[in-house]
Coordinates of C-alpha atoms in Angstrom, one line a residue:
Chain A
M194 CA 286.3 -18.2 190.5
S195 CA 288.5 -17.4 187.5
A196 CA 291.5 -19.4 186.4
L197 CA 293.8 -16.6 187.5
N198 CA 292.4 -16.4 191.0
E199 CA 292.7 -20.1 191.3
L200 CA 296.4 -20.0 190.3
A201 CA 297.0 -17.2 192.8
Q202 CA 295.2 -19.1 195.5
M203 CA 297.2 -22.3 194.9
R204 CA 300.4 -20.4 195.5
R205 CA 299.2 -19.3 198.9
T206 CA 298.0 -22.7 200.1
R207 CA 300.9 -25.1 199.6
G208 CA 300.0 -28.9 199.6
K209 CA 299.9 -30.9 202.9
K210 CA 302.3 -33.7 203.7
R211 CA 301.2 -36.9 202.2
Q212 CA 300.6 -40.1 204.2
S213 CA 301.0 -43.5 202.6
L214 CA 298.0 -44.7 200.6
T215 CA 295.5 -47.2 201.6
G216 CA 294.3 -49.8 199.1
R217 CA 291.2 -47.9 198.3
E218 CA 293.1 -44.7 197.7
R219 CA 295.5 -46.5 195.5
R220 CA 292.6 -47.8 193.4
E221 CA 291.2 -44.3 193.2
E222 CA 294.5 -43.0 192.0
R223 CA 294.7 -45.6 189.3
T224 CA 291.2 -44.7 188.2
A225 CA 292.1 -41.0 188.2
F226 CA 295.0 -41.5 185.9
G227 CA 292.7 -43.6 183.7
F228 CA 290.5 -40.6 183.4
L229 CA 293.4 -38.3 182.8
T230 CA 295.1 -40.5 180.2
P231 CA 293.8 -38.4 177.2
W232 CA 294.9 -35.2 178.8
L233 CA 298.2 -36.5 179.9
L234 CA 298.9 -37.8 176.4
G235 CA 297.9 -34.5 175.0
L236 CA 300.1 -32.7 177.5
A237 CA 303.1 -34.8 176.6
L238 CA 302.6 -35.2 172.8
I239 CA 300.9 -32.0 171.7
T240 CA 302.1 -29.5 174.3
V241 CA 305.2 -30.2 176.3
G242 CA 307.0 -32.3 173.7
P243 CA 306.6 -29.7 171.0
M244 CA 307.6 -27.0 173.5
V245 CA 310.9 -28.7 174.1
A246 CA 311.4 -29.4 170.4
S247 CA 310.6 -25.8 169.6
L248 CA 313.1 -24.5 172.2
Y249 CA 315.7 -26.8 170.6
L250 CA 314.8 -25.7 167.1
S251 CA 315.2 -22.1 168.1
F252 CA 318.9 -22.7 168.4
T253 CA 319.2 -24.3 165.0
D254 CA 319.0 -23.6 161.3
Y255 CA 316.0 -25.6 160.1
N256 CA 314.2 -25.5 156.8
F257 CA 312.1 -28.7 157.3
L258 CA 313.8 -30.5 154.4
Q259 CA 317.3 -30.9 155.9
D260 CA 318.1 -31.9 159.5
P261 CA 318.4 -29.0 162.0
Q262 CA 321.9 -27.4 162.2
W263 CA 322.9 -26.2 165.7
V264 CA 323.8 -22.5 165.5
G265 CA 323.6 -21.6 169.2
G266 CA 322.1 -18.1 169.9
E267 CA 322.5 -16.9 166.3
N268 CA 318.7 -16.7 165.6
Y269 CA 318.2 -14.6 168.7
V270 CA 321.1 -12.3 167.6
R271 CA 319.6 -12.0 164.2
L272 CA 316.3 -11.0 165.7
L273 CA 318.0 -8.1 167.4
N274 CA 319.3 -6.9 164.1
D275 CA 316.2 -7.6 162.0
P276 CA 314.4 -4.3 161.3
R277 CA 311.2 -6.1 160.2
F278 CA 311.2 -7.9 163.6
H279 CA 311.5 -4.5 165.3
Q280 CA 308.6 -3.3 163.1
A281 CA 306.6 -6.3 164.1
L282 CA 307.2 -5.7 167.7
L283 CA 306.2 -2.0 167.4
V284 CA 303.1 -2.8 165.4
T285 CA 302.0 -5.4 168.0
F286 CA 302.8 -3.2 171.0
K287 CA 300.8 -0.3 169.5
Y288 CA 297.9 -2.6 168.8
V289 CA 297.9 -4.1 172.3
V290 CA 298.5 -0.9 174.2
I291 CA 295.8 1.0 172.4
S292 CA 293.1 -1.6 171.6
V293 CA 293.0 -3.5 174.8
P294 CA 292.3 -0.6 177.2
V295 CA 289.8 1.0 174.8
Q296 CA 288.1 -2.3 174.3
L297 CA 287.9 -3.0 178.1
A298 CA 286.7 0.6 178.8
A299 CA 283.9 0.1 176.2
A300 CA 283.0 -3.3 177.7
L301 CA 282.9 -1.9 181.3
L302 CA 280.9 1.2 180.2
V303 CA 278.3 -0.8 178.3
A304 CA 278.1 -3.4 181.1
I305 CA 277.4 -0.7 183.7
V306 CA 274.6 0.9 181.6
L307 CA 273.1 -2.5 181.0
D308 CA 273.3 -3.5 184.6
R309 CA 270.8 -0.8 185.7
G310 CA 267.8 -3.1 185.3
L311 CA 266.8 -2.0 181.8
R312 CA 264.1 -3.6 179.8
G313 CA 265.4 -5.6 176.9
L314 CA 268.7 -6.4 178.6
A315 CA 268.9 -9.8 176.8
L316 CA 268.4 -8.2 173.4
Y317 CA 271.1 -5.6 173.9
R318 CA 273.4 -8.1 175.4
S319 CA 273.1 -10.3 172.3
A320 CA 273.6 -7.4 169.9
F321 CA 276.8 -6.4 171.7
Y322 CA 278.0 -9.9 172.1
L323 CA 277.5 -11.2 168.6
P324 CA 280.5 -9.3 167.0
S325 CA 282.9 -11.0 169.4
L326 CA 281.8 -14.4 168.1
L327 CA 282.1 -13.4 164.5
G328 CA 285.1 -11.2 164.8
G329 CA 287.8 -13.9 164.5
S330 CA 286.5 -15.1 161.1
V331 CA 287.9 -14.5 157.7
A332 CA 284.5 -13.2 156.6
I333 CA 284.6 -10.3 159.0
A334 CA 288.2 -9.5 158.0
I335 CA 287.1 -9.4 154.4
L336 CA 284.2 -7.2 155.4
W337 CA 286.6 -4.8 157.1
R338 CA 288.7 -4.6 154.0
Q339 CA 285.8 -3.4 152.1
I340 CA 284.3 -1.1 154.8
F341 CA 287.5 0.8 155.2
G342 CA 288.4 0.5 151.5
A343 CA 288.4 3.5 149.1
E344 CA 284.8 3.0 148.2
G345 CA 283.6 1.4 151.4
L346 CA 280.9 2.0 153.9
V347 CA 283.0 4.4 156.1
N348 CA 283.7 6.7 153.2
W349 CA 280.1 6.6 152.1
V350 CA 279.1 7.8 155.6
L351 CA 281.8 10.5 155.5
G352 CA 280.6 11.5 152.1
L353 CA 277.1 12.2 153.5
V354 CA 278.6 14.9 155.7
G355 CA 280.8 16.2 153.0
I356 CA 284.2 14.7 154.0
E357 CA 286.4 13.3 151.3
G358 CA 287.5 9.8 152.2
M359 CA 290.5 7.7 151.3
S360 CA 291.4 4.0 151.4
W361 CA 292.0 3.5 155.1
I362 CA 293.3 0.0 154.5
A363 CA 295.9 1.1 151.8
N364 CA 297.2 4.0 153.9
P365 CA 300.1 3.0 156.2
E366 CA 299.0 5.8 158.6
T367 CA 295.6 4.3 159.2
A368 CA 295.7 0.6 158.3
L369 CA 296.6 -0.4 161.9
G370 CA 293.8 1.8 163.2
T371 CA 291.2 -0.2 161.2
L372 CA 292.5 -3.4 163.0
I373 CA 292.3 -1.6 166.4
V374 CA 288.7 -0.7 165.6
L375 CA 288.0 -4.3 164.7
N376 CA 289.3 -5.5 168.1
V377 CA 287.4 -2.8 170.0
W378 CA 284.3 -3.9 168.1
T379 CA 284.6 -7.3 169.8
F380 CA 284.1 -6.0 173.3
G381 CA 281.1 -8.2 173.9
A382 CA 282.9 -11.1 175.6
P383 CA 284.6 -9.0 178.3
M384 CA 281.4 -7.1 178.7
I385 CA 279.5 -10.3 179.6
I386 CA 282.2 -11.1 182.2
F387 CA 281.8 -7.6 183.6
L388 CA 278.0 -8.0 183.7
A389 CA 278.4 -11.2 185.7
G390 CA 280.8 -9.4 188.1
L391 CA 278.5 -6.4 188.6
R392 CA 275.7 -8.8 189.6
Q393 CA 277.8 -10.0 192.5
I394 CA 278.1 -6.6 194.1
P395 CA 275.5 -6.4 196.9
T396 CA 273.1 -3.6 196.3
M397 CA 273.1 -2.7 200.0
Y398 CA 276.6 -1.2 199.5
Y399 CA 275.2 1.3 197.0
E400 CA 272.1 2.0 199.2
A401 CA 274.3 2.6 202.3
A402 CA 276.6 4.9 200.2
A403 CA 273.5 6.8 198.9
V404 CA 272.3 7.3 202.4
D405 CA 275.7 8.7 203.3
G406 CA 275.2 11.2 200.4
A407 CA 277.7 9.7 198.0
G408 CA 277.1 10.7 194.4
R409 CA 277.1 8.5 191.4
A410 CA 280.8 9.1 190.5
R411 CA 281.9 8.6 194.0
R412 CA 279.9 5.3 194.3
F413 CA 281.5 4.1 191.1
V414 CA 285.1 4.9 192.3
K415 CA 284.6 3.7 195.8
I416 CA 282.4 0.7 195.4
T417 CA 282.2 -0.6 191.8
L418 CA 285.8 -0.3 190.8
P419 CA 287.4 -1.9 193.9
L420 CA 284.9 -4.8 194.0
L421 CA 285.1 -5.3 190.3
S422 CA 288.9 -5.1 190.2
P423 CA 289.6 -8.9 190.2
I424 CA 287.4 -9.2 187.1
I425 CA 289.0 -6.1 185.4
F426 CA 292.3 -7.8 186.1
F427 CA 291.1 -11.1 184.6
N428 CA 289.8 -9.5 181.5
L429 CA 292.9 -7.4 181.1
I430 CA 295.2 -10.5 181.2
L431 CA 292.9 -12.4 178.9
Q432 CA 292.6 -9.7 176.3
L433 CA 296.3 -8.9 176.5
I434 CA 297.3 -12.5 175.8
G435 CA 294.7 -12.6 173.0
A436 CA 295.8 -9.3 171.4
F437 CA 299.5 -10.3 171.4
Q438 CA 298.4 -13.4 169.3
A439 CA 296.2 -11.6 166.8
F440 CA 296.7 -13.1 163.4
T441 CA 293.7 -13.8 161.2
Q442 CA 292.5 -10.2 160.8
A443 CA 296.0 -8.9 160.1
F444 CA 296.7 -11.7 157.6
I445 CA 293.5 -11.1 155.6
I446 CA 293.5 -7.3 155.8
S447 CA 297.2 -6.9 154.9
G448 CA 297.0 -9.5 152.1
G449 CA 299.2 -11.9 154.1
N450 CA 302.3 -9.7 154.2
G451 CA 301.7 -6.8 156.6
S452 CA 301.2 -4.2 153.9
P453 CA 300.9 -1.4 153.3
A454 CA 304.6 -0.7 154.1
D455 CA 304.6 -3.2 157.0
S456 CA 302.2 -1.1 158.9
T457 CA 300.1 -4.2 159.9
L458 CA 303.1 -6.6 160.2
F459 CA 301.8 -8.2 163.4
Y460 CA 304.2 -10.3 165.4
T461 CA 302.5 -13.6 164.7
L462 CA 302.1 -12.7 161.0
Y463 CA 305.8 -12.2 160.7
L464 CA 306.4 -15.4 162.5
Y465 CA 304.2 -17.2 160.1
M466 CA 305.9 -15.6 157.1
R467 CA 309.3 -16.6 158.3
G468 CA 308.4 -20.1 159.4
F469 CA 305.9 -21.2 156.8
G470 CA 306.5 -18.8 154.0
N471 CA 310.3 -19.0 153.9
F472 CA 310.6 -22.2 155.9
E473 CA 313.1 -20.6 158.3
M474 CA 311.7 -22.7 161.1
G475 CA 314.5 -22.2 163.5
Y476 CA 314.1 -18.4 163.2
A477 CA 310.4 -18.7 163.6
S478 CA 310.9 -20.9 166.7
A479 CA 313.1 -18.2 168.2
M480 CA 310.4 -15.7 167.5
A481 CA 307.9 -17.9 169.2
W482 CA 310.0 -18.1 172.4
V483 CA 310.5 -14.3 172.4
L484 CA 306.7 -14.0 172.2
V485 CA 306.3 -16.4 175.2
A486 CA 308.8 -14.3 177.1
I487 CA 307.0 -11.1 176.2
I488 CA 303.6 -12.4 177.2
G489 CA 305.0 -13.9 180.3
L490 CA 306.7 -10.7 181.2
F491 CA 303.6 -8.6 180.6
T492 CA 301.5 -11.1 182.7
L493 CA 304.1 -11.0 185.5
I494 CA 304.2 -7.2 185.6
N495 CA 300.5 -7.2 185.7
F496 CA 300.4 -9.7 188.6
V497 CA 303.0 -7.6 190.5
V498 CA 301.2 -4.3 189.9
S499 CA 297.8 -5.9 190.6
K500 CA 298.8 -6.0 194.3
Y501 CA 298.2 -2.3 194.4
W502 CA 294.9 -2.1 192.7
V503 CA 293.2 -5.5 192.8
F504 CA 291.2 -6.2 196.0
Y505 CA 290.2 -9.7 197.0
D506 CA 287.6 -9.9 199.7
D507 CA 288.4 -13.4 200.7
Chain B
M18 CA 265.2 11.2 194.4
T19 CA 264.1 11.9 190.9
T20 CA 260.6 12.6 189.9
D21 CA 258.8 10.0 187.7
R22 CA 258.9 12.1 184.6
S23 CA 262.6 12.8 184.6
G24 CA 263.1 9.1 185.5
I25 CA 261.3 8.1 182.3
I26 CA 263.1 10.6 180.2
R27 CA 266.4 9.3 181.5
R28 CA 265.5 5.8 180.8
L29 CA 264.3 6.6 177.3
G30 CA 267.6 8.5 176.7
R31 CA 269.5 5.4 177.8
H32 CA 267.6 3.2 175.5
A33 CA 268.1 5.6 172.6
V34 CA 271.9 5.6 173.2
L35 CA 272.0 1.8 173.5
I36 CA 269.9 1.3 170.3
V37 CA 272.2 3.7 168.4
V38 CA 275.3 1.8 169.6
A39 CA 273.7 -1.6 168.8
V40 CA 272.8 -0.4 165.3
L41 CA 276.4 0.9 164.8
M42 CA 277.7 -2.4 166.0
L43 CA 275.5 -4.6 163.8
Y44 CA 275.2 -2.4 160.7
P45 CA 278.5 -3.6 159.0
V46 CA 277.3 -7.2 159.1
L47 CA 273.8 -6.2 157.9
W48 CA 275.5 -4.2 155.1
M49 CA 277.5 -7.2 154.1
L50 CA 274.3 -9.3 153.9
L51 CA 272.6 -6.7 151.8
S52 CA 275.6 -6.2 149.6
S53 CA 275.8 -10.0 149.0
L54 CA 272.4 -9.7 147.3
R55 CA 273.2 -6.8 145.0
P56 CA 275.3 -6.4 141.9
D57 CA 278.9 -5.3 142.4
E58 CA 278.5 -1.8 141.0
A59 CA 275.8 -1.1 143.6
I60 CA 278.0 -2.1 146.5
F61 CA 280.7 0.5 145.9
N62 CA 280.1 3.8 147.6
S63 CA 276.7 3.0 149.0
G64 CA 275.3 2.5 152.4
G65 CA 273.2 -0.4 151.2
I66 CA 269.9 1.1 152.0
S67 CA 268.1 0.4 148.8
F68 CA 266.1 -2.8 148.7
S69 CA 265.6 -2.8 144.9
D70 CA 267.6 -5.0 142.6
L71 CA 268.1 -7.8 145.2
S72 CA 269.0 -11.2 143.7
F73 CA 270.8 -14.4 144.5
D74 CA 273.1 -14.2 141.5
N75 CA 276.2 -13.6 143.7
Y76 CA 275.5 -16.7 145.6
V77 CA 275.2 -18.8 142.5
E78 CA 278.4 -17.3 141.0
G79 CA 280.4 -17.5 144.3
W80 CA 279.3 -21.0 144.9
N81 CA 281.1 -22.2 141.8
A82 CA 283.9 -19.6 141.5
L83 CA 286.6 -21.7 143.1
R84 CA 288.2 -25.0 142.1
H85 CA 285.6 -26.9 144.0
P86 CA 282.0 -26.0 144.5
F87 CA 281.5 -24.3 147.9
T88 CA 279.8 -27.4 149.2
H89 CA 283.1 -29.2 149.2
Y90 CA 284.7 -26.7 151.6
L91 CA 281.6 -26.7 153.8
I92 CA 281.8 -30.5 154.1
N93 CA 285.5 -30.2 155.1
S94 CA 284.7 -27.7 157.7
V95 CA 281.8 -29.8 159.1
I96 CA 284.0 -32.9 159.4
I97 CA 286.7 -31.0 161.3
T98 CA 284.2 -29.2 163.5
A99 CA 282.2 -32.3 164.3
G100 CA 285.5 -34.2 165.2
A101 CA 286.7 -31.3 167.4
I102 CA 283.3 -31.2 169.2
I103 CA 283.3 -34.9 170.0
G104 CA 286.9 -34.8 171.0
N105 CA 286.5 -31.9 173.4
L106 CA 283.3 -33.4 174.9
V107 CA 284.8 -36.8 175.6
S108 CA 288.4 -35.9 176.7
C109 CA 287.7 -32.6 178.6
S110 CA 284.9 -34.1 180.6
M111 CA 287.1 -37.1 181.6
A112 CA 290.0 -34.9 182.7
A113 CA 287.6 -32.5 184.5
Y114 CA 286.0 -35.3 186.5
A115 CA 289.4 -36.5 187.7
F116 CA 290.5 -33.0 188.7
A117 CA 287.2 -32.1 190.4
R118 CA 286.4 -35.4 192.2
L119 CA 289.3 -37.9 192.4
N120 CA 292.2 -37.9 194.8
F121 CA 295.6 -38.6 193.2
R122 CA 299.2 -37.6 193.7
A123 CA 300.1 -34.3 192.1
N124 CA 296.4 -33.4 191.5
K125 CA 297.2 -29.7 192.4
A126 CA 300.4 -29.6 190.4
F127 CA 298.8 -31.0 187.3
F128 CA 295.8 -28.7 187.8
A129 CA 298.2 -25.7 187.9
I130 CA 299.9 -26.9 184.7
M131 CA 296.5 -27.3 183.0
L132 CA 295.5 -23.8 184.0
M133 CA 298.8 -22.4 182.6
T134 CA 298.4 -24.2 179.3
I135 CA 295.3 -22.0 178.8
M136 CA 297.6 -19.0 178.5
L137 CA 300.3 -20.6 176.4
P138 CA 300.5 -19.0 172.9
V139 CA 299.9 -21.7 170.2
H140 CA 302.7 -20.2 168.0
V141 CA 305.3 -21.9 170.2
L142 CA 303.9 -25.3 169.3
L143 CA 303.2 -24.7 165.6
V144 CA 306.6 -25.6 164.0
P145 CA 307.2 -28.9 165.9
Q146 CA 303.5 -29.9 165.5
Y147 CA 303.8 -29.3 161.8
V148 CA 306.9 -31.5 161.8
L149 CA 305.2 -34.2 163.9
F150 CA 302.0 -34.3 161.8
S151 CA 303.8 -34.3 158.6
E152 CA 306.0 -37.2 159.8
L153 CA 302.7 -39.0 160.5
G154 CA 301.5 -38.2 157.1
W155 CA 298.6 -36.2 158.5
I156 CA 299.1 -33.0 156.5
N157 CA 296.0 -32.3 154.3
T158 CA 293.9 -34.5 156.4
P159 CA 291.5 -33.4 159.2
L160 CA 293.6 -35.3 161.8
P161 CA 295.9 -32.5 163.0
L162 CA 292.8 -30.4 163.7
I163 CA 290.9 -33.2 165.4
V164 CA 293.3 -35.5 167.3
P165 CA 294.6 -32.8 169.7
K166 CA 291.0 -32.2 170.7
L167 CA 290.7 -35.9 171.5
L168 CA 293.6 -35.3 173.9
A169 CA 292.0 -32.5 175.9
T170 CA 294.4 -29.8 174.7
D171 CA 291.6 -27.2 174.9
A172 CA 292.3 -26.7 178.6
F173 CA 289.7 -23.8 178.7
F174 CA 287.0 -26.4 178.6
V175 CA 288.6 -28.7 181.2
F176 CA 288.6 -25.7 183.5
L177 CA 285.0 -24.8 182.6
M178 CA 283.8 -28.3 183.4
V179 CA 285.9 -28.5 186.6
Q180 CA 284.1 -25.4 187.8
F181 CA 280.7 -26.9 186.9
I182 CA 281.4 -30.3 188.5
R183 CA 282.5 -28.7 191.7
G184 CA 279.0 -27.2 192.0
I185 CA 277.4 -30.7 191.9
P186 CA 276.7 -31.8 195.5
R187 CA 279.2 -34.5 196.6
E188 CA 276.4 -36.2 198.5
L189 CA 275.3 -37.7 195.2
D190 CA 278.6 -39.4 194.6
E191 CA 278.7 -40.6 198.2
A192 CA 275.3 -42.1 198.0
A193 CA 276.2 -43.8 194.8
T194 CA 279.4 -45.1 196.4
I195 CA 277.4 -46.6 199.2
D196 CA 275.2 -48.3 196.7
G197 CA 278.4 -49.9 195.3
A198 CA 279.0 -47.7 192.3
G199 CA 282.7 -47.1 191.3
P200 CA 284.1 -43.9 189.8
V201 CA 283.4 -44.9 186.2
R202 CA 279.7 -45.6 187.0
I203 CA 279.4 -42.3 189.0
F204 CA 281.0 -40.4 186.1
V205 CA 278.6 -41.9 183.5
R206 CA 275.4 -42.1 185.5
I207 CA 275.6 -39.0 187.8
I208 CA 278.2 -36.5 186.8
L209 CA 277.8 -36.5 183.0
P210 CA 274.0 -36.1 183.0
L211 CA 274.2 -33.2 185.5
T212 CA 277.0 -31.6 183.5
V213 CA 274.9 -31.3 180.4
P214 CA 274.8 -27.5 180.5
A215 CA 278.6 -27.3 180.6
L216 CA 278.8 -29.9 177.8
A217 CA 276.5 -27.9 175.7
T218 CA 278.6 -24.7 176.3
T219 CA 281.7 -26.6 175.3
A220 CA 280.1 -28.0 172.2
I221 CA 278.8 -24.5 171.1
F222 CA 282.1 -22.7 171.8
T223 CA 284.1 -25.5 170.1
F224 CA 281.8 -25.2 167.1
I225 CA 282.3 -21.5 166.7
W226 CA 286.0 -21.4 167.4
T227 CA 286.8 -24.4 165.1
W228 CA 284.5 -23.1 162.4
N229 CA 286.2 -19.7 162.5
D230 CA 289.7 -21.1 162.9
F231 CA 292.1 -19.9 160.2
L232 CA 295.7 -20.3 161.5
G233 CA 295.4 -24.1 162.1
P234 CA 293.9 -25.0 158.7
L235 CA 296.4 -22.5 157.1
I236 CA 299.3 -24.5 158.4
F237 CA 298.0 -28.0 158.2
L238 CA 295.9 -27.9 155.1
T239 CA 297.9 -26.9 152.1
D240 CA 296.0 -28.6 149.3
S241 CA 292.8 -27.0 148.1
D242 CA 291.1 -30.4 148.3
A243 CA 291.4 -30.2 152.1
Y244 CA 290.5 -26.6 152.5
T245 CA 288.0 -25.4 155.0
V246 CA 285.5 -22.6 154.4
Q247 CA 287.9 -20.0 155.9
L248 CA 290.7 -21.0 153.6
A249 CA 288.4 -21.1 150.6
L250 CA 287.4 -17.5 151.4
R251 CA 291.0 -16.5 151.6
T252 CA 291.7 -18.0 148.2
F253 CA 288.7 -16.1 146.9
I254 CA 290.3 -12.7 147.8
D255 CA 293.5 -13.7 146.2
S256 CA 291.7 -14.8 143.0
S257 CA 289.6 -11.6 143.0
G258 CA 292.7 -9.6 143.2
G259 CA 292.1 -8.2 146.6
G260 CA 290.4 -4.7 146.7
G261 CA 288.5 -3.4 143.8
G262 CA 288.2 -6.8 142.1
S263 CA 285.2 -7.6 140.1
S264 CA 283.6 -10.1 142.5
W265 CA 283.0 -8.3 145.8
G266 CA 279.4 -9.4 145.6
S267 CA 280.2 -13.1 145.4
L268 CA 282.9 -12.7 148.0
F269 CA 280.4 -11.2 150.3
A270 CA 277.9 -13.9 149.4
M271 CA 280.3 -16.7 150.4
S272 CA 281.3 -14.7 153.5
T273 CA 277.7 -14.6 154.5
V274 CA 277.4 -18.3 153.9
S275 CA 280.4 -18.9 156.1
L276 CA 278.9 -16.8 159.0
L277 CA 275.5 -18.3 158.8
P278 CA 276.2 -21.5 160.8
V279 CA 277.8 -19.3 163.6
F280 CA 274.9 -17.1 163.6
V281 CA 272.4 -20.0 163.9
I282 CA 274.4 -21.6 166.7
F283 CA 274.5 -18.2 168.4
L284 CA 270.7 -17.9 168.3
V285 CA 270.2 -21.4 169.5
G286 CA 272.9 -21.5 172.1
Q287 CA 273.0 -18.0 173.4
R288 CA 272.1 -18.9 176.9
Y289 CA 275.0 -21.4 177.2
L290 CA 277.4 -19.0 175.5
V291 CA 276.7 -16.3 178.0
R292 CA 276.8 -18.6 181.0
G293 CA 280.0 -20.2 179.8
I294 CA 281.8 -16.9 179.4
A295 CA 280.4 -15.5 182.6
T296 CA 281.3 -18.5 184.8
T297 CA 284.9 -18.8 183.6
G298 CA 285.6 -15.2 184.2
G299 CA 283.4 -14.5 187.2
K300 CA 284.3 -15.1 190.8

């Protein structure tokens, strides 16, 4: 069961009333907290503490060298009036809204083809999965810069069929597109989750449907999609959250500043530039909280909408 | 029902499509490998099909192009990666055992919090963490990248191991309890040995993610003495002037060097990688 299902399940079954503990139970509880000590420390010091601090800093002017100055909601107001912030939002939304669905569609399509008991499944699976392990590295971002550069691989291929290329990276119209291609290229991880999900669908459903004369398309729409919907949902949320946080590729491909013409100014890249380039750490913290709100909102909308298309058989 | 012949043709067609897609997917990486072995002028505007004029010159040049020899950055990356692996293995398995097997107050509430931290964007923590670690004097040391792992902050792996431990029959714990073993003994003697596949998955993913990590080192390591391989590569682009610089060949050579460990781990640990991804996402 995925983490998301688990969370949803927990909401449904609220905890029972607790009776007082016996000596043995108390001992067990002490042991449990012993085992949990590293995690609890991490939660307090590395996660929750910094979250609270970051929320506070988002209401201050802070450049790391001087003490934070309380400015109230000023950072958030400035965000509203910051054209580069708007550009960062736009770039990131475009990236998320285009690359995530295309990536998931590719993942599902390939998973379905692979699921049909082909020979060499393991080999294909590896070939498709490898890019998603390499994709986050600086090396692949560098590779992309060259592939989509003026004299890169893409233009060489286009040249073979007589099309004059250009520098896709240096052109504001196409630079974001190269990053979208890079994200779609890493469809291997969701593909593996889809493959695992397809395995769970009993073949007798398909056999019964075939006896009833249902064609391939109909079986896909009526059996595969509904039964796979929790996994589609899981992948969607996961890739969405990941895509909102994309950073390395944008940093390397844009030369660290979102160029050309801010066309690859990803949200997290702009946050980094403000926070660690200009040391406007209060402003960066406000940006971080807006990101949390956006991701939270997207996830919430997805959860609400999921009631209409995600089917749980339990 | 289809006849045998059309069945075979359909299957061959499917293989043909899959092979074409696989080649398209992998060709860029292969092209980088080939380009790293060829002189710069041969890289530009070529598909990298020729196998003449291959040499390791780019590797020799790239290895010594930066302030430190590339070995220096490799060692830094290895230290951080090894620390992160050990940290995740120890701390995540301990937390997972408590969540999966022990009764304590607020088990469910803490578990829910743990699951939610998987989805929390790291950017919200960066600024305060930077302040904290610099107060501690940890900037430009591996500590900011290792210590959080010792504190089970990679909740994804806690969840992975909880899933795995839940699949281990409780009868084993009960039998050991009857024999007089306490929770610590049960954890070390029964749960951990049976959790080895999940531990291997954790080690492998931690390796790849830490090795590839760019944002963390970018923030916490500002001195080139402390740079990891990823940061070194980035310096490389800056020094070669970005696009069209004279050293694409050595840049590709060092990029290849940086991908090699990931590739080797992938070949060795594929089984665990696939299972790890599948079990956290599956039902």
